[in-house]
Coordinates of C-alpha atoms and ligand atoms in Angstrom, one line a residue:
S17 CA -39.6 -170.5 48.1
A18 CA -38.1 -167.1 48.0
S19 CA -35.4 -167.7 45.4
D20 CA -37.9 -169.3 43.0
S21 CA -40.6 -166.7 43.2
Q22 CA -41.2 -164.5 40.2
I23 CA -41.0 -160.8 41.1
F24 CA -41.7 -158.0 38.6
I25 CA -41.1 -154.4 39.4
I26 CA -43.1 -151.9 37.3
G27 CA -41.0 -148.8 36.6
C28 CA -37.3 -148.3 36.3
G29 CA -37.0 -145.1 38.3
V30 CA -34.8 -144.9 41.4
S31 CA -37.4 -146.7 43.6
G32 CA -37.7 -149.6 41.2
I33 CA -33.9 -149.9 40.8
G34 CA -33.4 -149.7 44.5
A35 CA -36.0 -152.5 45.1
A36 CA -34.4 -154.7 42.5
Q37 CA -30.9 -154.2 43.9
K38 CA -31.9 -155.2 47.4
L39 CA -33.9 -158.3 46.3
L40 CA -31.1 -159.6 44.1
K41 CA -28.5 -159.0 46.8
H42 CA -30.7 -161.0 49.1
G43 CA -30.8 -164.1 46.9
F44 CA -34.0 -163.7 44.9
H45 CA -33.0 -164.3 41.3
N46 CA -36.2 -164.1 39.3
V47 CA -36.4 -160.4 39.5
H48 CA -37.3 -158.2 36.5
I49 CA -38.1 -154.6 36.0
I50 CA -40.7 -153.7 33.3
E51 CA -40.2 -150.1 32.1
A52 CA -42.5 -148.2 29.7
T53 CA -39.7 -146.1 28.1
A54 CA -36.4 -146.9 26.5
R55 CA -34.4 -145.5 29.5
S56 CA -33.8 -145.9 33.2
G57 CA -34.1 -143.1 35.7
G58 CA -37.7 -141.9 35.4
R59 CA -37.9 -138.4 36.9
I60 CA -34.1 -138.3 37.3
R61 CA -33.1 -137.2 33.9
T62 CA -30.0 -135.3 32.8
G63 CA -30.2 -133.5 29.4
R64 CA -28.0 -131.1 27.4
L65 CA -28.3 -127.5 26.4
G66 CA -25.5 -127.0 23.9
D67 CA -22.3 -128.2 25.6
N68 CA -23.9 -128.0 29.1
I69 CA -25.3 -130.7 31.3
V70 CA -28.7 -129.7 32.7
E71 CA -31.2 -131.5 35.0
I72 CA -34.6 -131.9 33.4
G73 CA -35.9 -133.6 36.5
A74 CA -34.5 -133.9 40.0
N75 CA -31.9 -131.2 40.8
W76 CA -30.4 -131.5 44.3
I77 CA -29.7 -134.0 47.0
H78 CA -32.0 -132.5 49.6
G79 CA -30.3 -132.7 53.0
P80 CA -27.0 -134.4 52.0
S81 CA -25.8 -136.0 55.2
K82 CA -25.2 -139.5 56.6
E83 CA -28.9 -140.3 57.1
N84 CA -29.6 -139.6 53.5
P85 CA -29.2 -142.8 51.4
V86 CA -28.8 -140.9 48.2
F87 CA -26.0 -139.0 49.7
R88 CA -24.3 -142.2 50.9
L89 CA -24.6 -143.8 47.5
A90 CA -23.3 -140.7 45.8
C91 CA -20.3 -140.7 48.1
D92 CA -19.7 -144.4 47.6
Y93 CA -19.8 -143.9 43.8
Q94 CA -17.6 -140.8 44.1
L95 CA -20.1 -138.6 42.2
L96 CA -19.9 -135.5 44.4
D97 CA -17.3 -132.7 44.7
K98 CA -15.2 -132.3 47.8
E99 CA -17.1 -129.4 49.2
S100 CA -20.4 -131.3 49.1
M101 CA -18.9 -134.2 51.1
S102 CA -17.2 -132.0 53.7
E103 CA -18.3 -132.5 57.4
E104 CA -19.1 -128.8 57.4
N105 CA -21.6 -129.0 54.6
Q106 CA -23.3 -132.0 56.2
T107 CA -24.0 -130.2 59.4
I108 CA -25.5 -127.0 57.9
D109 CA -29.3 -127.2 58.6
I110 CA -31.3 -124.9 56.4
G111 CA -34.7 -126.6 56.9
G112 CA -35.2 -127.2 53.2
H113 CA -34.8 -123.6 52.1
P114 CA -31.2 -123.0 50.8
L115 CA -30.1 -119.4 51.3
F116 CA -29.0 -118.5 47.8
V117 CA -27.7 -115.0 47.1
P118 CA -30.6 -113.3 45.4
N119 CA -31.1 -110.5 42.9
W120 CA -34.6 -109.1 42.7
F121 CA -35.9 -107.5 39.5
T122 CA -39.3 -105.8 39.2
S123 CA -41.7 -105.2 36.4
S124 CA -40.7 -101.6 36.1
G125 CA -37.1 -102.6 35.4
R126 CA -35.9 -101.8 38.9
K127 CA -33.5 -103.8 41.0
L128 CA -34.3 -104.1 44.7
G129 CA -31.6 -103.8 47.3
P130 CA -30.8 -106.1 50.2
E131 CA -32.4 -103.6 52.7
T132 CA -35.8 -104.3 51.1
M133 CA -35.6 -107.9 50.3
G134 CA -33.8 -109.2 53.5
P135 CA -36.6 -108.5 55.9
V136 CA -39.3 -109.7 53.5
M137 CA -37.6 -113.0 53.1
D138 CA -37.2 -113.4 56.9
F139 CA -40.8 -112.6 57.4
F140 CA -41.9 -115.1 54.8
M141 CA -39.6 -117.9 56.2
K142 CA -41.2 -117.4 59.6
L143 CA -44.6 -117.9 58.1
L144 CA -43.5 -121.1 56.4
E145 CA -42.1 -122.4 59.7
K146 CA -45.4 -121.6 61.4
S147 CA -47.3 -123.4 58.7
Q148 CA -45.3 -126.6 59.5
Q149 CA -46.3 -126.6 63.2
F150 CA -49.9 -127.9 62.9
H151 CA -48.7 -131.4 62.0
D152 CA -50.4 -134.1 64.2
G153 CA -51.7 -131.4 66.6
G154 CA -55.0 -131.1 64.8
G155 CA -56.9 -127.9 65.2
E156 CA -55.2 -126.1 62.3
P157 CA -57.0 -122.7 62.0
L158 CA -57.5 -123.0 58.2
P159 CA -57.5 -125.9 55.7
S160 CA -54.6 -124.9 53.5
V161 CA -51.1 -123.4 53.7
G162 CA -52.1 -120.7 51.2
E163 CA -55.1 -119.5 53.2
F164 CA -53.1 -119.5 56.3
I165 CA -50.2 -117.5 54.9
K166 CA -52.5 -115.0 53.3
A167 CA -54.4 -114.5 56.6
E168 CA -51.1 -114.2 58.6
V169 CA -49.7 -111.6 56.1
E170 CA -52.9 -109.6 56.4
R171 CA -52.7 -109.8 60.2
L172 CA -49.0 -109.2 60.7
A173 CA -47.7 -107.1 57.7
P174 CA -49.2 -103.7 58.8
E175 CA -47.4 -104.0 62.1
E176 CA -44.2 -105.4 60.7
W177 CA -43.9 -102.5 58.2
K178 CA -45.5 -99.8 60.3
E179 CA -42.5 -97.5 59.7
D180 CA -42.3 -98.3 56.0
Q181 CA -45.8 -97.7 54.7
A182 CA -44.4 -96.1 51.5
N183 CA -43.0 -99.5 50.5
I184 CA -46.0 -101.7 51.5
A185 CA -47.1 -102.2 47.9
I186 CA -43.7 -103.5 46.7
I187 CA -43.4 -105.6 49.8
M188 CA -46.7 -107.3 49.1
A189 CA -45.6 -107.9 45.5
M190 CA -42.4 -109.5 46.8
I191 CA -44.3 -111.8 49.2
N192 CA -46.5 -112.8 46.2
T193 CA -43.4 -113.9 44.4
L194 CA -42.4 -116.0 47.4
L195 CA -45.8 -117.5 47.6
K196 CA -45.6 -118.5 43.9
L197 CA -42.1 -119.9 44.6
E198 CA -43.7 -122.2 47.2
C199 CA -45.9 -123.6 44.5
C200 CA -42.8 -124.7 42.7
V201 CA -41.3 -126.2 45.9
S202 CA -44.5 -128.1 46.7
G203 CA -45.2 -128.9 43.0
T204 CA -48.8 -127.6 43.3
H205 CA -51.0 -125.3 41.3
T206 CA -51.8 -123.1 44.3
M207 CA -50.8 -123.2 48.0
D208 CA -54.5 -123.1 48.6
D209 CA -54.5 -126.8 47.6
V210 CA -51.7 -127.8 50.1
G211 CA -53.1 -129.0 53.4
L212 CA -52.0 -127.0 56.5
G213 CA -52.5 -129.9 58.9
A214 CA -50.1 -132.1 57.0
F215 CA -47.6 -129.5 55.8
G216 CA -45.2 -130.5 58.6
M217 CA -45.2 -134.2 57.6
Y218 CA -42.4 -133.4 55.1
K219 CA -39.1 -133.8 56.9
T220 CA -35.8 -132.2 56.0
L221 CA -32.4 -133.7 56.7
P222 CA -29.3 -131.6 57.6
G223 CA -26.9 -130.8 54.9
L224 CA -26.5 -128.0 52.4
D225 CA -28.3 -129.1 49.2
C226 CA -25.8 -130.2 46.6
I227 CA -25.8 -131.2 42.9
F228 CA -24.2 -134.0 40.9
P229 CA -21.5 -132.1 38.9
G230 CA -21.6 -134.9 36.2
G231 CA -25.4 -135.1 36.2
Y232 CA -28.0 -136.8 38.5
E233 CA -28.2 -139.6 36.0
G234 CA -24.7 -140.7 37.0
L235 CA -26.4 -142.1 40.2
I236 CA -28.7 -144.2 38.0
D237 CA -25.9 -145.4 35.8
H238 CA -23.9 -146.6 38.8
M239 CA -26.9 -148.3 40.4
M240 CA -27.7 -150.0 37.0
M241 CA -24.1 -151.3 36.8
E242 CA -24.8 -153.3 39.9
L243 CA -27.7 -155.1 38.3
P244 CA -27.4 -158.0 35.8
K245 CA -27.7 -156.8 32.2
D246 CA -31.1 -158.5 31.4
V247 CA -33.0 -157.4 34.5
V248 CA -34.8 -154.5 32.7
L249 CA -37.4 -155.1 30.0
Y250 CA -37.6 -151.7 28.2
N251 CA -40.3 -150.2 26.0
K252 CA -43.0 -152.2 27.6
P253 CA -45.7 -150.0 29.1
V254 CA -47.9 -152.1 31.5
K255 CA -51.6 -151.7 30.7
C256 CA -53.1 -153.7 33.5
I257 CA -52.1 -155.7 36.5
H258 CA -54.5 -158.7 37.0
W259 CA -54.3 -159.8 40.6
N260 CA -56.1 -162.6 42.5
Y261 CA -55.7 -164.1 39.1
T262 CA -56.5 -167.8 38.6
K263 CA -55.9 -168.5 34.9
N264 CA -52.1 -168.5 34.8
G265 CA -50.8 -171.9 33.8
P266 CA -49.5 -174.3 36.4
K267 CA -46.0 -173.4 37.7
T268 CA -43.4 -176.1 37.5
T269 CA -43.8 -176.6 41.3
G270 CA -47.5 -177.3 40.8
T271 CA -49.0 -174.0 42.0
S272 CA -50.2 -171.2 39.8
F273 CA -49.2 -167.5 39.7
P274 CA -51.6 -165.1 41.5
V275 CA -50.7 -162.1 39.3
M276 CA -50.7 -161.6 35.5
I277 CA -49.1 -158.5 34.1
E278 CA -50.6 -157.4 30.8
C279 CA -48.5 -155.0 28.6
V280 CA -49.9 -152.5 26.0
N281 CA -48.2 -154.6 23.3
G282 CA -50.2 -157.7 24.4
E283 CA -47.3 -159.5 26.1
T284 CA -48.1 -161.0 29.4
F285 CA -45.9 -162.0 32.4
A286 CA -47.0 -164.3 35.3
A287 CA -45.8 -163.2 38.7
D288 CA -45.9 -164.1 42.4
H289 CA -45.3 -160.5 43.4
V290 CA -45.4 -157.2 41.6
I291 CA -43.9 -153.9 43.0
V292 CA -45.7 -151.0 41.4
T293 CA -43.5 -147.8 41.3
V294 CA -45.4 -145.8 38.7
P295 CA -45.8 -142.1 39.6
L296 CA -49.0 -141.0 41.6
G297 CA -49.9 -138.9 38.6
Y298 CA -50.0 -142.0 36.4
L299 CA -52.1 -143.9 39.0
K300 CA -54.6 -141.0 39.1
K301 CA -55.0 -140.9 35.4
H302 CA -55.3 -144.6 34.9
Q303 CA -57.0 -145.6 38.1
S304 CA -59.9 -147.3 36.5
T305 CA -58.0 -149.5 34.1
F306 CA -54.5 -150.1 35.7
M307 CA -55.7 -152.8 38.1
S308 CA -58.1 -155.7 37.8
P309 CA -60.0 -156.2 40.0
P310 CA -60.0 -152.5 40.7
L311 CA -58.2 -151.0 43.8
P312 CA -60.1 -151.2 47.1
L313 CA -62.1 -148.0 47.7
H314 CA -60.0 -146.6 50.5
K315 CA -56.9 -146.9 48.4
L316 CA -58.5 -145.4 45.4
H317 CA -59.8 -142.5 47.4
S318 CA -56.4 -141.8 48.8
I319 CA -55.0 -141.8 45.3
Q320 CA -57.6 -139.3 44.3
R321 CA -57.2 -137.1 47.3
M322 CA -53.4 -136.9 47.4
G323 CA -51.8 -134.0 45.5
F324 CA -49.7 -134.4 42.4
G325 CA -48.9 -131.3 40.5
T326 CA -46.5 -129.8 37.9
N327 CA -43.2 -128.0 38.4
N328 CA -41.3 -127.3 35.2
K329 CA -37.9 -125.8 34.3
I330 CA -37.0 -123.4 31.5
F331 CA -33.3 -123.3 30.8
L332 CA -31.9 -120.2 29.1
E333 CA -28.4 -119.6 27.8
F334 CA -27.0 -116.1 27.4
E335 CA -24.0 -114.5 25.7
Q336 CA -23.5 -112.2 28.7
P337 CA -25.0 -112.2 32.3
F338 CA -27.4 -109.5 33.3
W339 CA -27.1 -110.5 37.0
D340 CA -24.5 -109.8 39.6
E341 CA -21.4 -111.9 39.7
D342 CA -22.2 -113.5 43.1
C343 CA -25.9 -113.9 42.3
E344 CA -27.3 -117.4 42.7
V345 CA -31.0 -116.8 42.3
I346 CA -33.0 -114.2 40.4
Y347 CA -36.6 -113.3 41.6
L348 CA -39.1 -111.5 39.4
V349 CA -41.6 -109.2 41.2
W350 CA -44.7 -107.9 39.4
E351 CA -45.3 -104.5 41.0
D352 CA -49.0 -104.6 40.3
E353 CA -49.4 -107.9 42.3
T354 CA -50.1 -106.2 45.6
H355 CA -53.0 -108.5 46.5
L356 CA -51.7 -112.0 47.3
A357 CA -52.8 -114.5 44.7
D358 CA -50.6 -117.4 43.5
V359 CA -52.7 -118.2 40.4
V360 CA -53.0 -116.0 37.3
S361 CA -56.4 -114.8 36.2
D362 CA -56.1 -115.6 32.5
V363 CA -53.8 -118.6 31.9
K364 CA -53.5 -118.1 28.1
M365 CA -52.7 -114.3 28.4
S366 CA -50.6 -114.2 31.5
W367 CA -49.1 -117.7 32.2
I368 CA -45.7 -116.2 32.2
R369 CA -46.5 -114.4 35.5
K370 CA -46.3 -117.7 37.2
L371 CA -42.6 -118.0 36.3
I372 CA -41.0 -116.9 39.6
G373 CA -37.4 -116.5 38.6
F374 CA -34.3 -118.4 37.9
N375 CA -31.4 -120.2 39.5
V376 CA -28.0 -119.3 38.1
L377 CA -26.1 -122.5 37.2
K378 CA -22.7 -122.4 38.9
P379 CA -19.8 -122.5 38.5
T380 CA -19.7 -120.2 35.5
E381 CA -16.5 -121.8 34.2
R382 CA -18.4 -124.9 33.7
Y383 CA -21.8 -123.6 32.5
G384 CA -21.2 -120.3 30.9
H385 CA -24.2 -118.1 31.5
V386 CA -27.1 -120.4 32.0
L387 CA -30.3 -119.8 34.0
C388 CA -32.9 -122.3 35.2
G389 CA -36.4 -120.8 35.4
W390 CA -39.1 -122.3 37.6
I391 CA -42.8 -122.4 36.9
A392 CA -45.5 -124.5 38.6
G393 CA -49.2 -125.2 38.2
W394 CA -51.7 -125.0 35.4
E395 CA -49.8 -122.1 34.0
S396 CA -46.8 -124.5 33.7
E397 CA -49.0 -127.2 32.1
Y398 CA -50.2 -124.6 29.6
M399 CA -46.6 -123.6 28.8
E400 CA -46.0 -127.2 27.8
T401 CA -48.6 -126.9 25.0
L402 CA -46.7 -123.9 23.4
S403 CA -43.9 -124.3 20.9
E404 CA -40.4 -123.7 21.9
P405 CA -40.2 -120.4 19.9
E406 CA -43.4 -119.2 21.5
V407 CA -42.0 -119.9 25.0
L408 CA -38.7 -118.2 24.0
H409 CA -40.6 -115.2 22.7
S410 CA -42.6 -114.8 26.0
V411 CA -39.5 -115.2 28.2
T412 CA -37.5 -112.7 26.1
Q413 CA -40.2 -110.1 26.4
L414 CA -40.4 -110.7 30.1
L415 CA -36.7 -110.3 30.6
R416 CA -36.6 -107.1 28.6
I417 CA -39.3 -105.6 30.8
F418 CA -37.7 -106.7 34.1
T419 CA -34.1 -105.7 33.2
G420 CA -35.2 -102.5 31.3
N421 CA -32.8 -103.7 28.6
P422 CA -34.7 -104.0 25.2
T423 CA -31.9 -106.0 23.5
I424 CA -31.6 -108.9 25.9
T425 CA -31.9 -112.2 23.9
P426 CA -31.3 -115.6 25.3
R427 CA -29.5 -117.7 22.6
K428 CA -30.8 -121.1 23.6
L429 CA -33.8 -122.5 25.4
L430 CA -34.8 -125.9 26.8
R431 CA -37.8 -126.6 28.9
S432 CA -39.2 -129.7 30.7
R433 CA -42.7 -131.0 30.0
W434 CA -43.5 -133.2 32.9
F435 CA -47.3 -132.9 32.7
H436 CA -47.4 -134.2 29.2
D437 CA -44.9 -137.0 29.8
P438 CA -47.3 -140.0 29.5
Y439 CA -45.4 -141.9 32.2
S440 CA -45.1 -139.2 34.8
C441 CA -48.3 -137.1 34.3
G442 CA -46.8 -134.3 36.4
S443 CA -43.8 -133.7 38.7
Y444 CA -44.2 -134.9 42.2
T445 CA -46.5 -135.4 45.2
Y446 CA -47.8 -133.0 47.8
V447 CA -50.2 -133.6 50.7
A448 CA -53.3 -131.9 49.5
K449 CA -56.0 -130.2 51.6
G450 CA -57.9 -132.7 53.6
C451 CA -55.1 -135.4 53.4
S452 CA -53.1 -136.9 56.2
G453 CA -50.5 -139.5 56.8
Y454 CA -53.2 -142.1 56.6
D455 CA -53.5 -141.4 52.9
I456 CA -49.9 -142.2 52.3
D457 CA -50.2 -145.3 54.4
N458 CA -53.2 -146.3 52.2
L459 CA -51.1 -145.7 49.0
A460 CA -48.3 -147.9 50.4
E461 CA -50.5 -150.7 51.6
P462 CA -50.0 -154.0 49.7
L463 CA -52.7 -156.1 48.1
P464 CA -54.6 -158.2 48.9
L465 CA -55.4 -156.7 52.3
K466 CA -54.8 -158.5 55.5
G467 CA -57.5 -161.0 56.4
S468 CA -58.1 -162.2 52.9
N469 CA -57.6 -165.8 52.1
S470 CA -55.8 -165.3 48.8
K471 CA -52.0 -165.4 48.5
S472 CA -50.5 -162.4 50.2
L473 CA -48.3 -159.6 48.9
Q474 CA -49.4 -160.0 45.3
V475 CA -49.1 -156.3 44.6
L476 CA -46.8 -153.9 46.6
F477 CA -46.5 -150.2 46.2
A478 CA -43.3 -148.1 46.2
G479 CA -42.3 -144.8 44.7
E480 CA -41.8 -141.2 46.0
A481 CA -45.6 -140.8 46.8
T482 CA -45.6 -143.7 49.3
H483 CA -43.0 -142.3 51.7
G484 CA -44.6 -140.6 54.7
S485 CA -41.9 -138.0 55.4
F486 CA -39.7 -137.8 52.3
F487 CA -42.4 -137.8 49.5
S488 CA -41.4 -135.7 46.5
T489 CA -37.7 -136.6 46.8
V490 CA -35.2 -139.0 45.3
H491 CA -34.2 -140.3 48.8
G492 CA -37.9 -140.8 49.6
A493 CA -38.3 -142.8 46.4
L494 CA -35.2 -144.9 47.1
L495 CA -36.2 -145.7 50.7
S496 CA -39.7 -146.7 49.5
G497 CA -38.2 -149.2 47.0
W498 CA -35.9 -150.7 49.7
R499 CA -38.9 -150.8 52.1
E500 CA -41.0 -153.0 49.7
A501 CA -38.0 -155.2 49.0
E502 CA -37.6 -155.7 52.7
R503 CA -41.3 -156.5 53.0
L504 CA -40.8 -159.4 50.6
I505 CA -37.6 -160.5 52.3
T506 CA -39.3 -160.6 55.7
H507 CA -42.2 -162.4 54.1
Y508 CA -39.9 -165.3 53.1
T509 CA -37.9 -165.2 56.3
P510 CA -39.1 -168.0 58.6
A511 CA -40.5 -166.6 61.9
S512 CA -37.9 -168.6 63.8
G513 CA -35.4 -166.0 62.8
S514 CA -33.1 -168.1 60.7
V515 CA -33.0 -167.1 57.1
S516 CA -34.1 -169.8 54.6
S517 CA -31.1 -171.8 53.4
K518 CA -32.1 -171.1 49.9
L519 CA -31.3 -167.4 50.4
Ligands
6YU629 C1 -35.0 -134.5 44.8 C2 -34.8 -132.5 43.7 N1 -36.5 -131.8 42.1 C3 -37.7 -131.5 40.0 C4 -38.5 -132.0 39.0 C5 -39.1 -133.3 39.1 C6 -38.8 -134.0 40.2 N2 -37.7 -134.3 42.3 P1 -40.0 -142.3 38.7 O1 -41.1 -141.5 38.1 O2 -38.7 -141.8 38.7 O3 -40.0 -143.8 38.1 C7 -41.2 -144.4 37.7 C8 -41.0 -145.2 36.4 O4 -42.2 -145.8 36.0 C9 -40.6 -144.3 35.2 O5 -39.4 -144.7 34.7 C10 -41.8 -144.4 34.2 O6 -41.4 -144.4 32.9 C11 -42.3 -145.8 34.6 N3 -43.7 -146.1 34.3 C12 -44.7 -145.3 34.4 N4 -45.9 -145.9 34.0 C13 -45.5 -147.1 33.6 C14 -46.2 -148.2 33.0 N5 -47.5 -148.2 32.8 N6 -45.5 -149.3 32.7 C15 -44.2 -149.4 32.9 N7 -43.4 -148.4 33.4 C16 -44.1 -147.2 33.8 N8 -36.2 -134.8 44.1 O7 -34.6 -135.3 45.7 N9 -34.3 -133.4 44.6 O8 -34.1 -131.5 43.5 C17 -36.0 -132.8 43.0 C18 -37.4 -132.3 41.1 C19 -38.8 -131.1 37.8 C20 -40.0 -133.8 38.0 C21 -38.0 -133.6 41.2 C22 -36.6 -134.0 43.2 C23 -38.4 -135.6 42.6 C24 -37.7 -136.8 42.2 O9 -37.3 -136.7 40.9 C25 -38.7 -138.0 42.3 O10 -39.2 -138.0 43.6 C26 -38.0 -139.4 42.1 O11 -37.1 -139.4 41.0 C27 -39.1 -140.4 41.9 O12 -38.6 -141.7 41.7 P2 -39.7 -142.9 41.5 O13 -38.9 -144.1 41.3 O14 -40.6 -142.9 42.7 O15 -40.5 -142.5 40.2 C28 -41.5 -127.5 53.2 C29 -42.1 -128.4 52.4 C30 -42.8 -128.8 51.3 C31 -42.8 -130.2 50.8 N10 -42.1 -130.4 49.6 C32 -40.8 -129.9 49.4 C33 -39.9 -130.8 48.7 C34 -39.1 -130.3 47.6 C35 -39.1 -131.2 46.5 N11 -38.4 -130.6 45.5 C36 -38.1 -131.1 44.4 C37 -37.5 -130.3 43.5 C38 -36.8 -130.5 42.6 C39 -36.3 -129.3 42.0

């Protein structure tokens, strides 16, 4: 029966916690989460830079409005400030690209004015919107978003800036910064890897993106408080999930368990159902050893085809700001990048060129003068291999060039290293060139497949990567955990409609 079945959830990120919460609420009591590390939260991770709270992982609630379950939870737990919860904030629809007040600095130490940057940003936003329109229609003119944007820029820019030929070089360089920024948004090495046909699959919700003033991890802490203390088994990386397994000892009821979970430390756990929530990057890296028997080929191929890249942050603290008081985001423009290319030619020498700029952490009264830099791709993965002083040196040189101020010196630095995190292996999912919604369906499909004679729903799959329209987000992850919990709940609900008395 449902309440007796042994359920293990692999991974204590928001999707795993969400799944556990729903199952326990529904009356399942043999529910455990096995987590590789010593903490809950996974890619939600709040850290410290001096006295300041900084987000190493997820930053915003994307689209904070009633339909967003993360927003609803955050409101229930009273984790947001008044403004974020206001009706007005919830109705603002920015289509996923918040309109921060920008400052633009160039590699010759110039600051660009709104008359140059405004039209360039509008032009680029229109191209992004266009890129989203091929979803489901088929017949996309080019395989990737990067190739499409580059072709459109070549086609449309001469006409758009016919009257402004003198500035065309700097305009192209600005567009190049925006293209690199999209690599951060999508979490990819290059926009040439992001599929054009599927770009519109990602859905945005209304609401002006907001933060957790006390840290994103507050959400995790509150969700954890609703779970019994001993639900999570920490510091137990799972090595292999043996499904269709026949050697587990007899259960008290007389039947045996179909799944055996083997941990790196040799411990084993017998289960009726396992919900796997490990990141797609982890599955890619360990695909040949993580499941036994191995995953069915179509599932394996989708894991290989789907995109999972790196987006990292570099936090810097300053004595004094070098940006305008109202500035919310700083963009860096390399004046020599007049030919659109979102990858650097020599990663070791020029990785820093991939750093597109910084968010200014607000309010200043809370943070002082702290910037959050963004860098994606292989350049970002290379940055992870450098020591903190090496990164600080490169960033300091960069800022001196772009501000024209040879004395600027950040006083503290903190950077994320998501690619080298052994249990993330990158940042988040994107739909790669050649992928479609079917690949996400394949990722989410439970094992064994329908039609097999063995016990059903042995292994289920949740996590950010398995959500068809909100992949790469916290709300997508949470919804995927709930979805797999529901799948089990439905499985144990008699078809007649009345819920088993044991529940
Ligand atoms: C969001 C945002 N945000 C920035 C950065 C990152 C991410 N996201 P988890 O990994 O959390 O949990 C798995 C657990 O499994 C973990 O604890 C592991 O330790 C454990 N595990 C692994 N292997 C194991 C093993 N073998 N045994 C046992 N345990 C094991 N999302 O909503 N707002 O601002 C950002 C951002 C730097 C890294 C983000 C953001 C993504 C979320 O963090 C992420 O989806 C969820 O936390 C994942 O939860 P989970 O439970 O699935 O996995 C137009 C268009 C384009 C399309 N894309 C645009 C979207 C923009 C997305 N932007 C994100 C941006 C930022 C800045």
